[in-house]
């Protein structure tokens, strides 16, 4: 396989759920670390190395962090593919010193460089919804039928799709999230009962 074929395989296999929750904005999101955690085993599997670097660039008295995500094929000819993303440093951000501002901009730029390289769609993330509550529950699906878990209200309490997903995982004998129907089918198969 060449580098493009390997990248295609990684893009198709990569699952990077939005596991972070912003209580103030009431939305789920993924950060750079979530993507890296999901992609590292795939890089090893396909014999590629992911390298992320930052550079600081200046433009009209403003500073930008330029992040580059580069995928290098270590199996063949060290061919590579790279994607750049930029994040502007805020002039001052309340509660942060200069290094924290740069670090925050770096994380943001790196995330979007990874999004570009691995074709991760963040259209429902906070950056594009202006802190509107995201109803995106595509990361919380039944492992068998692929139907999405939805938020529910019970006894005056609201449970998010993630809450329902996690409850389903706890109820399943093998720890995988299944909807009620699929969980019953799984238990029947496990007990040797044919449908």
mmCIF file of the C-alpha atoms, coordinates in Angstrom:
data_MODEL
# 
_entry.id   MODEL 
# 
loop_
_atom_site.group_PDB 
_atom_site.id 
_atom_site.type_symbol 
_atom_site.label_atom_id 
_atom_site.label_alt_id 
_atom_site.label_comp_id 
_atom_site.label_asym_id 
_atom_site.label_entity_id 
_atom_site.label_seq_id 
_atom_site.pdbx_PDB_ins_code 
_atom_site.Cartn_x 
_atom_site.Cartn_y 
_atom_site.Cartn_z 
_atom_site.occupancy 
_atom_site.B_iso_or_equiv 
_atom_site.pdbx_formal_charge 
_atom_site.auth_seq_id 
_atom_site.auth_comp_id 
_atom_site.auth_asym_id 
_atom_site.auth_atom_id 
_atom_site.pdbx_PDB_model_num 
ATOM 1   C CA . UNK A 1 1   ? 0.000   0.000   0.000  1.00 0.00 ? 1   UNK A CA 1 
ATOM 2   C CA . UNK A 1 2   ? 1.196   3.515   -0.692 1.00 0.00 ? 2   UNK A CA 1 
ATOM 3   C CA . UNK A 1 3   ? 0.816   6.412   1.744  1.00 0.00 ? 3   UNK A CA 1 
ATOM 4   C CA . UNK A 1 4   ? -2.523  7.504   0.248  1.00 0.00 ? 4   UNK A CA 1 
ATOM 5   C CA . UNK A 1 5   ? -3.986  4.002   0.529  1.00 0.00 ? 5   UNK A CA 1 
ATOM 6   C CA . UNK A 1 6   ? -2.808  3.809   4.138  1.00 0.00 ? 6   UNK A CA 1 
ATOM 7   C CA . UNK A 1 7   ? -4.334  7.200   4.910  1.00 0.00 ? 7   UNK A CA 1 
ATOM 8   C CA . UNK A 1 8   ? -7.614  6.084   3.335  1.00 0.00 ? 8   UNK A CA 1 
ATOM 9   C CA . UNK A 1 9   ? -7.655  2.983   5.543  1.00 0.00 ? 9   UNK A CA 1 
ATOM 10  C CA . UNK A 1 10  ? -6.941  5.041   8.667  1.00 0.00 ? 10  UNK A CA 1 
ATOM 11  C CA . UNK A 1 11  ? -9.635  7.577   7.752  1.00 0.00 ? 11  UNK A CA 1 
ATOM 12  C CA . UNK A 1 12  ? -12.169 4.769   7.353  1.00 0.00 ? 12  UNK A CA 1 
ATOM 13  C CA . UNK A 1 13  ? -11.197 2.978   10.566 1.00 0.00 ? 13  UNK A CA 1 
ATOM 14  C CA . UNK A 1 14  ? -10.778 6.022   12.808 1.00 0.00 ? 14  UNK A CA 1 
ATOM 15  C CA . UNK A 1 15  ? -13.398 6.535   15.498 1.00 0.00 ? 15  UNK A CA 1 
ATOM 16  C CA . UNK A 1 16  ? -12.728 9.578   17.655 1.00 0.00 ? 16  UNK A CA 1 
ATOM 17  C CA . UNK A 1 17  ? -15.839 10.189  19.762 1.00 0.00 ? 17  UNK A CA 1 
ATOM 18  C CA . UNK A 1 18  ? -16.651 13.500  21.357 1.00 0.00 ? 18  UNK A CA 1 
ATOM 19  C CA . UNK A 1 19  ? -15.884 12.426  24.902 1.00 0.00 ? 19  UNK A CA 1 
ATOM 20  C CA . UNK A 1 20  ? -15.345 15.851  26.459 1.00 0.00 ? 20  UNK A CA 1 
ATOM 21  C CA . UNK A 1 21  ? -18.305 17.825  27.836 1.00 0.00 ? 21  UNK A CA 1 
ATOM 22  C CA . UNK A 1 22  ? -18.547 21.575  28.290 1.00 0.00 ? 22  UNK A CA 1 
ATOM 23  C CA . UNK A 1 23  ? -21.002 22.124  31.158 1.00 0.00 ? 23  UNK A CA 1 
ATOM 24  C CA . UNK A 1 24  ? -21.268 25.849  30.525 1.00 0.00 ? 24  UNK A CA 1 
ATOM 25  C CA . UNK A 1 25  ? -22.104 25.530  26.826 1.00 0.00 ? 25  UNK A CA 1 
ATOM 26  C CA . UNK A 1 26  ? -23.809 22.132  27.237 1.00 0.00 ? 26  UNK A CA 1 
ATOM 27  C CA . UNK A 1 27  ? -22.144 20.430  24.292 1.00 0.00 ? 27  UNK A CA 1 
ATOM 28  C CA . UNK A 1 28  ? -19.836 17.522  23.610 1.00 0.00 ? 28  UNK A CA 1 
ATOM 29  C CA . UNK A 1 29  ? -16.564 17.931  21.793 1.00 0.00 ? 29  UNK A CA 1 
ATOM 30  C CA . UNK A 1 30  ? -13.342 16.116  21.033 1.00 0.00 ? 30  UNK A CA 1 
ATOM 31  C CA . UNK A 1 31  ? -9.927  17.549  21.682 1.00 0.00 ? 31  UNK A CA 1 
ATOM 32  C CA . UNK A 1 32  ? -6.524  16.868  20.151 1.00 0.00 ? 32  UNK A CA 1 
ATOM 33  C CA . UNK A 1 33  ? -5.747  14.213  22.770 1.00 0.00 ? 33  UNK A CA 1 
ATOM 34  C CA . UNK A 1 34  ? -8.957  12.298  21.946 1.00 0.00 ? 34  UNK A CA 1 
ATOM 35  C CA . UNK A 1 35  ? -7.969  12.146  18.276 1.00 0.00 ? 35  UNK A CA 1 
ATOM 36  C CA . UNK A 1 36  ? -4.400  11.091  19.093 1.00 0.00 ? 36  UNK A CA 1 
ATOM 37  C CA . UNK A 1 37  ? -5.583  8.350   21.433 1.00 0.00 ? 37  UNK A CA 1 
ATOM 38  C CA . UNK A 1 38  ? -7.802  6.926   18.683 1.00 0.00 ? 38  UNK A CA 1 
ATOM 39  C CA . UNK A 1 39  ? -5.304  7.263   15.814 1.00 0.00 ? 39  UNK A CA 1 
ATOM 40  C CA . UNK A 1 40  ? -2.101  5.921   17.416 1.00 0.00 ? 40  UNK A CA 1 
ATOM 41  C CA . UNK A 1 41  ? -3.071  2.218   17.218 1.00 0.00 ? 41  UNK A CA 1 
ATOM 42  C CA . UNK A 1 42  ? -4.122  2.720   13.583 1.00 0.00 ? 42  UNK A CA 1 
ATOM 43  C CA . UNK A 1 43  ? -0.787  4.325   12.760 1.00 0.00 ? 43  UNK A CA 1 
ATOM 44  C CA . UNK A 1 44  ? 1.004   1.342   14.262 1.00 0.00 ? 44  UNK A CA 1 
ATOM 45  C CA . UNK A 1 45  ? -1.245  -1.092  12.389 1.00 0.00 ? 45  UNK A CA 1 
ATOM 46  C CA . UNK A 1 46  ? -0.603  0.600   9.029  1.00 0.00 ? 46  UNK A CA 1 
ATOM 47  C CA . UNK A 1 47  ? 3.101   1.275   9.676  1.00 0.00 ? 47  UNK A CA 1 
ATOM 48  C CA . UNK A 1 48  ? 2.971   5.058   9.502  1.00 0.00 ? 48  UNK A CA 1 
ATOM 49  C CA . UNK A 1 49  ? 4.251   7.682   11.909 1.00 0.00 ? 49  UNK A CA 1 
ATOM 50  C CA . UNK A 1 50  ? 2.273   10.791  12.824 1.00 0.00 ? 50  UNK A CA 1 
ATOM 51  C CA . UNK A 1 51  ? 4.390   13.856  13.540 1.00 0.00 ? 51  UNK A CA 1 
ATOM 52  C CA . UNK A 1 52  ? 2.860   17.107  14.781 1.00 0.00 ? 52  UNK A CA 1 
ATOM 53  C CA . UNK A 1 53  ? 4.869   20.321  14.891 1.00 0.00 ? 53  UNK A CA 1 
ATOM 54  C CA . UNK A 1 54  ? 4.138   23.965  15.678 1.00 0.00 ? 54  UNK A CA 1 
ATOM 55  C CA . UNK A 1 55  ? 5.576   27.180  14.329 1.00 0.00 ? 55  UNK A CA 1 
ATOM 56  C CA . UNK A 1 56  ? 4.806   30.740  15.376 1.00 0.00 ? 56  UNK A CA 1 
ATOM 57  C CA . UNK A 1 57  ? 4.074   33.153  12.551 1.00 0.00 ? 57  UNK A CA 1 
ATOM 58  C CA . UNK A 1 58  ? 3.481   36.892  12.720 1.00 0.00 ? 58  UNK A CA 1 
ATOM 59  C CA . UNK A 1 59  ? 1.100   38.854  10.526 1.00 0.00 ? 59  UNK A CA 1 
ATOM 60  C CA . UNK A 1 60  ? 0.359   42.550  11.064 1.00 0.00 ? 60  UNK A CA 1 
ATOM 61  C CA . UNK A 1 61  ? 1.244   42.533  14.753 1.00 0.00 ? 61  UNK A CA 1 
ATOM 62  C CA . UNK A 1 62  ? -0.805  39.379  15.466 1.00 0.00 ? 62  UNK A CA 1 
ATOM 63  C CA . UNK A 1 63  ? 0.700   36.005  16.217 1.00 0.00 ? 63  UNK A CA 1 
ATOM 64  C CA . UNK A 1 64  ? -0.539  32.708  14.815 1.00 0.00 ? 64  UNK A CA 1 
ATOM 65  C CA . UNK A 1 65  ? 0.333   29.157  15.747 1.00 0.00 ? 65  UNK A CA 1 
ATOM 66  C CA . UNK A 1 66  ? 0.786   27.073  12.621 1.00 0.00 ? 66  UNK A CA 1 
ATOM 67  C CA . UNK A 1 67  ? 0.354   23.370  13.360 1.00 0.00 ? 67  UNK A CA 1 
ATOM 68  C CA . UNK A 1 68  ? 1.457   20.756  10.863 1.00 0.00 ? 68  UNK A CA 1 
ATOM 69  C CA . UNK A 1 69  ? 0.205   17.161  11.054 1.00 0.00 ? 69  UNK A CA 1 
ATOM 70  C CA . UNK A 1 70  ? 2.416   14.918  8.940  1.00 0.00 ? 70  UNK A CA 1 
ATOM 71  C CA . UNK A 1 71  ? 1.908   11.233  8.186  1.00 0.00 ? 71  UNK A CA 1 
ATOM 72  C CA . UNK A 1 72  ? 5.086   9.371   7.144  1.00 0.00 ? 72  UNK A CA 1 
ATOM 73  C CA . UNK A 1 73  ? 5.140   5.886   5.600  1.00 0.00 ? 73  UNK A CA 1 
ATOM 74  C CA . UNK A 1 74  ? 7.891   3.977   7.430  1.00 0.00 ? 74  UNK A CA 1 
ATOM 75  C CA . UNK A 1 75  ? 7.346   0.771   5.514  1.00 0.00 ? 75  UNK A CA 1 
ATOM 76  C CA . UNK A 1 76  ? 8.288   1.915   2.036  1.00 0.00 ? 76  UNK A CA 1 
ATOM 77  C CA . UNK A 1 77  ? 9.969   5.099   0.880  1.00 0.00 ? 77  UNK A CA 1 
ATOM 78  C CA . UNK A 1 78  ? 9.269   7.497   3.767  1.00 0.00 ? 78  UNK A CA 1 
ATOM 79  C CA . UNK A 1 79  ? 6.693   9.268   1.586  1.00 0.00 ? 79  UNK A CA 1 
ATOM 80  C CA . UNK A 1 80  ? 4.565   11.728  3.522  1.00 0.00 ? 80  UNK A CA 1 
ATOM 81  C CA . UNK A 1 81  ? 1.358   13.739  3.549  1.00 0.00 ? 81  UNK A CA 1 
ATOM 82  C CA . UNK A 1 82  ? 0.941   16.877  5.633  1.00 0.00 ? 82  UNK A CA 1 
ATOM 83  C CA . UNK A 1 83  ? -1.809  19.320  6.533  1.00 0.00 ? 83  UNK A CA 1 
ATOM 84  C CA . UNK A 1 84  ? -1.461  22.748  8.174  1.00 0.00 ? 84  UNK A CA 1 
ATOM 85  C CA . UNK A 1 85  ? -3.896  24.608  10.392 1.00 0.00 ? 85  UNK A CA 1 
ATOM 86  C CA . UNK A 1 86  ? -3.635  27.995  12.075 1.00 0.00 ? 86  UNK A CA 1 
ATOM 87  C CA . UNK A 1 87  ? -4.910  29.480  15.312 1.00 0.00 ? 87  UNK A CA 1 
ATOM 88  C CA . UNK A 1 88  ? -4.523  33.114  16.268 1.00 0.00 ? 88  UNK A CA 1 
ATOM 89  C CA . UNK A 1 89  ? -3.233  33.895  19.721 1.00 0.00 ? 89  UNK A CA 1 
ATOM 90  C CA . UNK A 1 90  ? -5.496  36.178  21.702 1.00 0.00 ? 90  UNK A CA 1 
ATOM 91  C CA . UNK A 1 91  ? -3.816  39.410  22.749 1.00 0.00 ? 91  UNK A CA 1 
ATOM 92  C CA . UNK A 1 92  ? -4.813  38.643  26.277 1.00 0.00 ? 92  UNK A CA 1 
ATOM 93  C CA . UNK A 1 93  ? -7.074  36.031  27.714 1.00 0.00 ? 93  UNK A CA 1 
ATOM 94  C CA . UNK A 1 94  ? -8.433  36.456  31.202 1.00 0.00 ? 94  UNK A CA 1 
ATOM 95  C CA . UNK A 1 95  ? -6.861  34.051  33.680 1.00 0.00 ? 95  UNK A CA 1 
ATOM 96  C CA . UNK A 1 96  ? -4.072  32.912  31.340 1.00 0.00 ? 96  UNK A CA 1 
ATOM 97  C CA . UNK A 1 97  ? -0.444  33.875  31.097 1.00 0.00 ? 97  UNK A CA 1 
ATOM 98  C CA . UNK A 1 98  ? 1.383   34.098  27.757 1.00 0.00 ? 98  UNK A CA 1 
ATOM 99  C CA . UNK A 1 99  ? 2.518   30.476  27.674 1.00 0.00 ? 99  UNK A CA 1 
ATOM 100 C CA . UNK A 1 100 ? -1.013  29.249  28.408 1.00 0.00 ? 100 UNK A CA 1 
ATOM 101 C CA . UNK A 1 101 ? -2.402  31.396  25.569 1.00 0.00 ? 101 UNK A CA 1 
ATOM 102 C CA . UNK A 1 102 ? 0.163   29.921  23.176 1.00 0.00 ? 102 UNK A CA 1 
ATOM 103 C CA . UNK A 1 103 ? -0.530  26.390  24.453 1.00 0.00 ? 103 UNK A CA 1 
ATOM 104 C CA . UNK A 1 104 ? -4.270  26.851  23.973 1.00 0.00 ? 104 UNK A CA 1 
ATOM 105 C CA . UNK A 1 105 ? -3.732  28.130  20.419 1.00 0.00 ? 105 UNK A CA 1 
ATOM 106 C CA . UNK A 1 106 ? -1.397  25.202  19.733 1.00 0.00 ? 106 UNK A CA 1 
ATOM 107 C CA . UNK A 1 107 ? -3.966  22.649  20.903 1.00 0.00 ? 107 UNK A CA 1 
ATOM 108 C CA . UNK A 1 108 ? -6.643  24.282  18.766 1.00 0.00 ? 108 UNK A CA 1 
ATOM 109 C CA . UNK A 1 109 ? -4.441  24.402  15.642 1.00 0.00 ? 109 UNK A CA 1 
ATOM 110 C CA . UNK A 1 110 ? -3.238  20.830  16.153 1.00 0.00 ? 110 UNK A CA 1 
ATOM 111 C CA . UNK A 1 111 ? -6.800  19.569  16.480 1.00 0.00 ? 111 UNK A CA 1 
ATOM 112 C CA . UNK A 1 112 ? -7.771  21.174  13.187 1.00 0.00 ? 112 UNK A CA 1 
ATOM 113 C CA . UNK A 1 113 ? -4.639  19.935  11.421 1.00 0.00 ? 113 UNK A CA 1 
ATOM 114 C CA . UNK A 1 114 ? -5.569  16.412  12.548 1.00 0.00 ? 114 UNK A CA 1 
ATOM 115 C CA . UNK A 1 115 ? -9.171  16.994  11.447 1.00 0.00 ? 115 UNK A CA 1 
ATOM 116 C CA . UNK A 1 116 ? -7.919  17.963  8.005  1.00 0.00 ? 116 UNK A CA 1 
ATOM 117 C CA . UNK A 1 117 ? -5.521  15.050  7.692  1.00 0.00 ? 117 UNK A CA 1 
ATOM 118 C CA . UNK A 1 118 ? -7.956  12.383  8.871  1.00 0.00 ? 118 UNK A CA 1 
ATOM 119 C CA . UNK A 1 119 ? -11.176 13.886  7.435  1.00 0.00 ? 119 UNK A CA 1 
ATOM 120 C CA . UNK A 1 120 ? -12.814 14.369  10.820 1.00 0.00 ? 120 UNK A CA 1 
ATOM 121 C CA . UNK A 1 121 ? -15.977 16.415  10.512 1.00 0.00 ? 121 UNK A CA 1 
ATOM 122 C CA . UNK A 1 122 ? -16.489 18.854  13.378 1.00 0.00 ? 122 UNK A CA 1 
ATOM 123 C CA . UNK A 1 123 ? -19.509 20.672  11.964 1.00 0.00 ? 123 UNK A CA 1 
ATOM 124 C CA . UNK A 1 124 ? -21.451 20.067  15.181 1.00 0.00 ? 124 UNK A CA 1 
ATOM 125 C CA . UNK A 1 125 ? -18.628 21.143  17.501 1.00 0.00 ? 125 UNK A CA 1 
ATOM 126 C CA . UNK A 1 126 ? -18.746 24.269  19.626 1.00 0.00 ? 126 UNK A CA 1 
ATOM 127 C CA . UNK A 1 127 ? -16.501 26.125  17.215 1.00 0.00 ? 127 UNK A CA 1 
ATOM 128 C CA . UNK A 1 128 ? -19.220 26.125  14.580 1.00 0.00 ? 128 UNK A CA 1 
ATOM 129 C CA . UNK A 1 129 ? -22.375 26.250  16.697 1.00 0.00 ? 129 UNK A CA 1 
ATOM 130 C CA . UNK A 1 130 ? -21.505 29.287  18.818 1.00 0.00 ? 130 UNK A CA 1 
ATOM 131 C CA . UNK A 1 131 ? -22.142 27.378  22.021 1.00 0.00 ? 131 UNK A CA 1 
ATOM 132 C CA . UNK A 1 132 ? -25.558 26.104  20.988 1.00 0.00 ? 132 UNK A CA 1 
ATOM 133 C CA . UNK A 1 133 ? -26.405 22.771  22.514 1.00 0.00 ? 133 UNK A CA 1 
ATOM 134 C CA . UNK A 1 134 ? -25.404 19.975  20.157 1.00 0.00 ? 134 UNK A CA 1 
ATOM 135 C CA . UNK A 1 135 ? -27.891 17.172  19.633 1.00 0.00 ? 135 UNK A CA 1 
ATOM 136 C CA . UNK A 1 136 ? -25.261 15.133  17.817 1.00 0.00 ? 136 UNK A CA 1 
ATOM 137 C CA . UNK A 1 137 ? -25.342 11.654  19.295 1.00 0.00 ? 137 UNK A CA 1 
ATOM 138 C CA . UNK A 1 138 ? -23.683 9.806   16.407 1.00 0.00 ? 138 UNK A CA 1 
ATOM 139 C CA . UNK A 1 139 ? -20.861 8.786   18.742 1.00 0.00 ? 139 UNK A CA 1 
ATOM 140 C CA . UNK A 1 140 ? -23.347 6.959   20.975 1.00 0.00 ? 140 UNK A CA 1 
ATOM 141 C CA . UNK A 1 141 ? -24.749 4.098   18.935 1.00 0.00 ? 141 UNK A CA 1 
ATOM 142 C CA . UNK A 1 142 ? -25.750 0.471   19.475 1.00 0.00 ? 142 UNK A CA 1 
ATOM 143 C CA . UNK A 1 143 ? -22.805 -1.734  18.556 1.00 0.00 ? 143 UNK A CA 1 
ATOM 144 C CA . UNK A 1 144 ? -25.102 -4.187  16.742 1.00 0.00 ? 144 UNK A CA 1 
ATOM 145 C CA . UNK A 1 145 ? -27.892 -2.313  14.916 1.00 0.00 ? 145 UNK A CA 1 
ATOM 146 C CA . UNK A 1 146 ? -26.050 1.057   14.769 1.00 0.00 ? 146 UNK A CA 1 
ATOM 147 C CA . UNK A 1 147 ? -29.101 3.016   15.935 1.00 0.00 ? 147 UNK A CA 1 
ATOM 148 C CA . UNK A 1 148 ? -28.284 6.124   17.935 1.00 0.00 ? 148 UNK A CA 1 
ATOM 149 C CA . UNK A 1 149 ? -29.018 6.363   21.634 1.00 0.00 ? 149 UNK A CA 1 
ATOM 150 C CA . UNK A 1 150 ? -31.155 9.437   22.372 1.00 0.00 ? 150 UNK A CA 1 
ATOM 151 C CA . UNK A 1 151 ? -31.516 11.676  25.380 1.00 0.00 ? 151 UNK A CA 1 
ATOM 152 C CA . UNK A 1 152 ? -34.516 10.858  27.577 1.00 0.00 ? 152 UNK A CA 1 
ATOM 153 C CA . UNK A 1 153 ? -36.305 12.405  30.505 1.00 0.00 ? 153 UNK A CA 1 
ATOM 154 C CA . UNK A 1 154 ? -37.280 10.144  33.407 1.00 0.00 ? 154 UNK A CA 1 
ATOM 155 C CA . UNK A 1 155 ? -38.672 11.138  36.773 1.00 0.00 ? 155 UNK A CA 1 
ATOM 156 C CA . UNK A 1 156 ? -37.878 14.808  36.089 1.00 0.00 ? 156 UNK A CA 1 
ATOM 157 C CA . UNK A 1 157 ? -34.242 14.104  35.251 1.00 0.00 ? 157 UNK A CA 1 
ATOM 158 C CA . UNK A 1 158 ? -32.723 14.455  31.787 1.00 0.00 ? 158 UNK A CA 1 
ATOM 159 C CA . UNK A 1 159 ? -30.278 11.793  30.650 1.00 0.00 ? 159 UNK A CA 1 
ATOM 160 C CA . UNK A 1 160 ? -28.043 12.650  27.708 1.00 0.00 ? 160 UNK A CA 1 
ATOM 161 C CA . UNK A 1 161 ? -27.346 10.238  24.845 1.00 0.00 ? 161 UNK A CA 1 
ATOM 162 C CA . UNK A 1 162 ? -23.969 9.600   26.481 1.00 0.00 ? 162 UNK A CA 1 
ATOM 163 C CA . UNK A 1 163 ? -25.665 8.743   29.805 1.00 0.00 ? 163 UNK A CA 1 
ATOM 164 C CA . UNK A 1 164 ? -27.961 6.223   28.079 1.00 0.00 ? 164 UNK A CA 1 
ATOM 165 C CA . UNK A 1 165 ? -25.011 4.805   26.114 1.00 0.00 ? 165 UNK A CA 1 
ATOM 166 C CA . UNK A 1 166 ? -22.974 4.313   29.319 1.00 0.00 ? 166 UNK A CA 1 
ATOM 167 C CA . UNK A 1 167 ? -25.939 2.704   31.102 1.00 0.00 ? 167 UNK A CA 1 
ATOM 168 C CA . UNK A 1 168 ? -26.371 0.328   28.151 1.00 0.00 ? 168 UNK A CA 1 
ATOM 169 C CA . UNK A 1 169 ? -22.688 -0.640  28.381 1.00 0.00 ? 169 UNK A CA 1 
ATOM 170 C CA . UNK A 1 170 ? -23.090 -1.479  32.081 1.00 0.00 ? 170 UNK A CA 1 
ATOM 171 C CA . UNK A 1 171 ? -26.162 -3.623  31.418 1.00 0.00 ? 171 UNK A CA 1 
ATOM 172 C CA . UNK A 1 172 ? -24.558 -5.613  28.621 1.00 0.00 ? 172 UNK A CA 1 
ATOM 173 C CA . UNK A 1 173 ? -22.750 -8.818  29.647 1.00 0.00 ? 173 UNK A CA 1 
ATOM 174 C CA . UNK A 1 174 ? -19.741 -8.030  27.462 1.00 0.00 ? 174 UNK A CA 1 
ATOM 175 C CA . UNK A 1 175 ? -19.614 -4.308  28.273 1.00 0.00 ? 175 UNK A CA 1 
ATOM 176 C CA . UNK A 1 176 ? -20.623 -3.168  24.775 1.00 0.00 ? 176 UNK A CA 1 
ATOM 177 C CA . UNK A 1 177 ? -23.419 -0.639  24.357 1.00 0.00 ? 177 UNK A CA 1 
ATOM 178 C CA . UNK A 1 178 ? -26.533 -2.282  22.920 1.00 0.00 ? 178 UNK A CA 1 
ATOM 179 C CA . UNK A 1 179 ? -30.085 -0.994  22.665 1.00 0.00 ? 179 UNK A CA 1 
ATOM 180 C CA . UNK A 1 180 ? -32.733 -2.908  24.611 1.00 0.00 ? 180 UNK A CA 1 
ATOM 181 C CA . UNK A 1 181 ? -33.744 -5.005  21.577 1.00 0.00 ? 181 UNK A CA 1 
ATOM 182 C CA . UNK A 1 182 ? -30.189 -5.971  20.626 1.00 0.00 ? 182 UNK A CA 1 
ATOM 183 C CA . UNK A 1 183 ? -29.283 -6.657  24.262 1.00 0.00 ? 183 UNK A CA 1 
ATOM 184 C CA . UNK A 1 184 ? -32.181 -9.158  24.476 1.00 0.00 ? 184 UNK A CA 1 
ATOM 185 C CA . UNK A 1 185 ? -31.022 -10.823 21.223 1.00 0.00 ? 185 UNK A CA 1 
ATOM 186 C CA . UNK A 1 186 ? -27.446 -10.979 22.505 1.00 0.00 ? 186 UNK A CA 1 
ATOM 187 C CA . UNK A 1 187 ? -28.534 -12.574 25.795 1.00 0.00 ? 187 UNK A CA 1 
ATOM 188 C CA . UNK A 1 188 ? -30.638 -15.113 23.890 1.00 0.00 ? 188 UNK A CA 1 
ATOM 189 C CA . UNK A 1 189 ? -27.676 -16.073 21.696 1.00 0.00 ? 189 UNK A CA 1 
ATOM 190 C CA . UNK A 1 190 ? -25.428 -16.227 24.755 1.00 0.00 ? 190 UNK A CA 1 
ATOM 191 C CA . UNK A 1 191 ? -27.867 -18.585 26.467 1.00 0.00 ? 191 UNK A CA 1 
ATOM 192 C CA . UNK A 1 192 ? -28.158 -20.759 23.334 1.00 0.00 ? 192 UNK A CA 1 
ATOM 193 C CA . UNK A 1 193 ? -31.732 -19.751 22.546 1.00 0.00 ? 193 UNK A CA 1 
ATOM 194 C CA . UNK A 1 194 ? -32.461 -19.498 18.827 1.00 0.00 ? 194 UNK A CA 1 
ATOM 195 C CA . UNK A 1 195 ? -34.925 -16.938 17.640 1.00 0.00 ? 195 UNK A CA 1 
# 
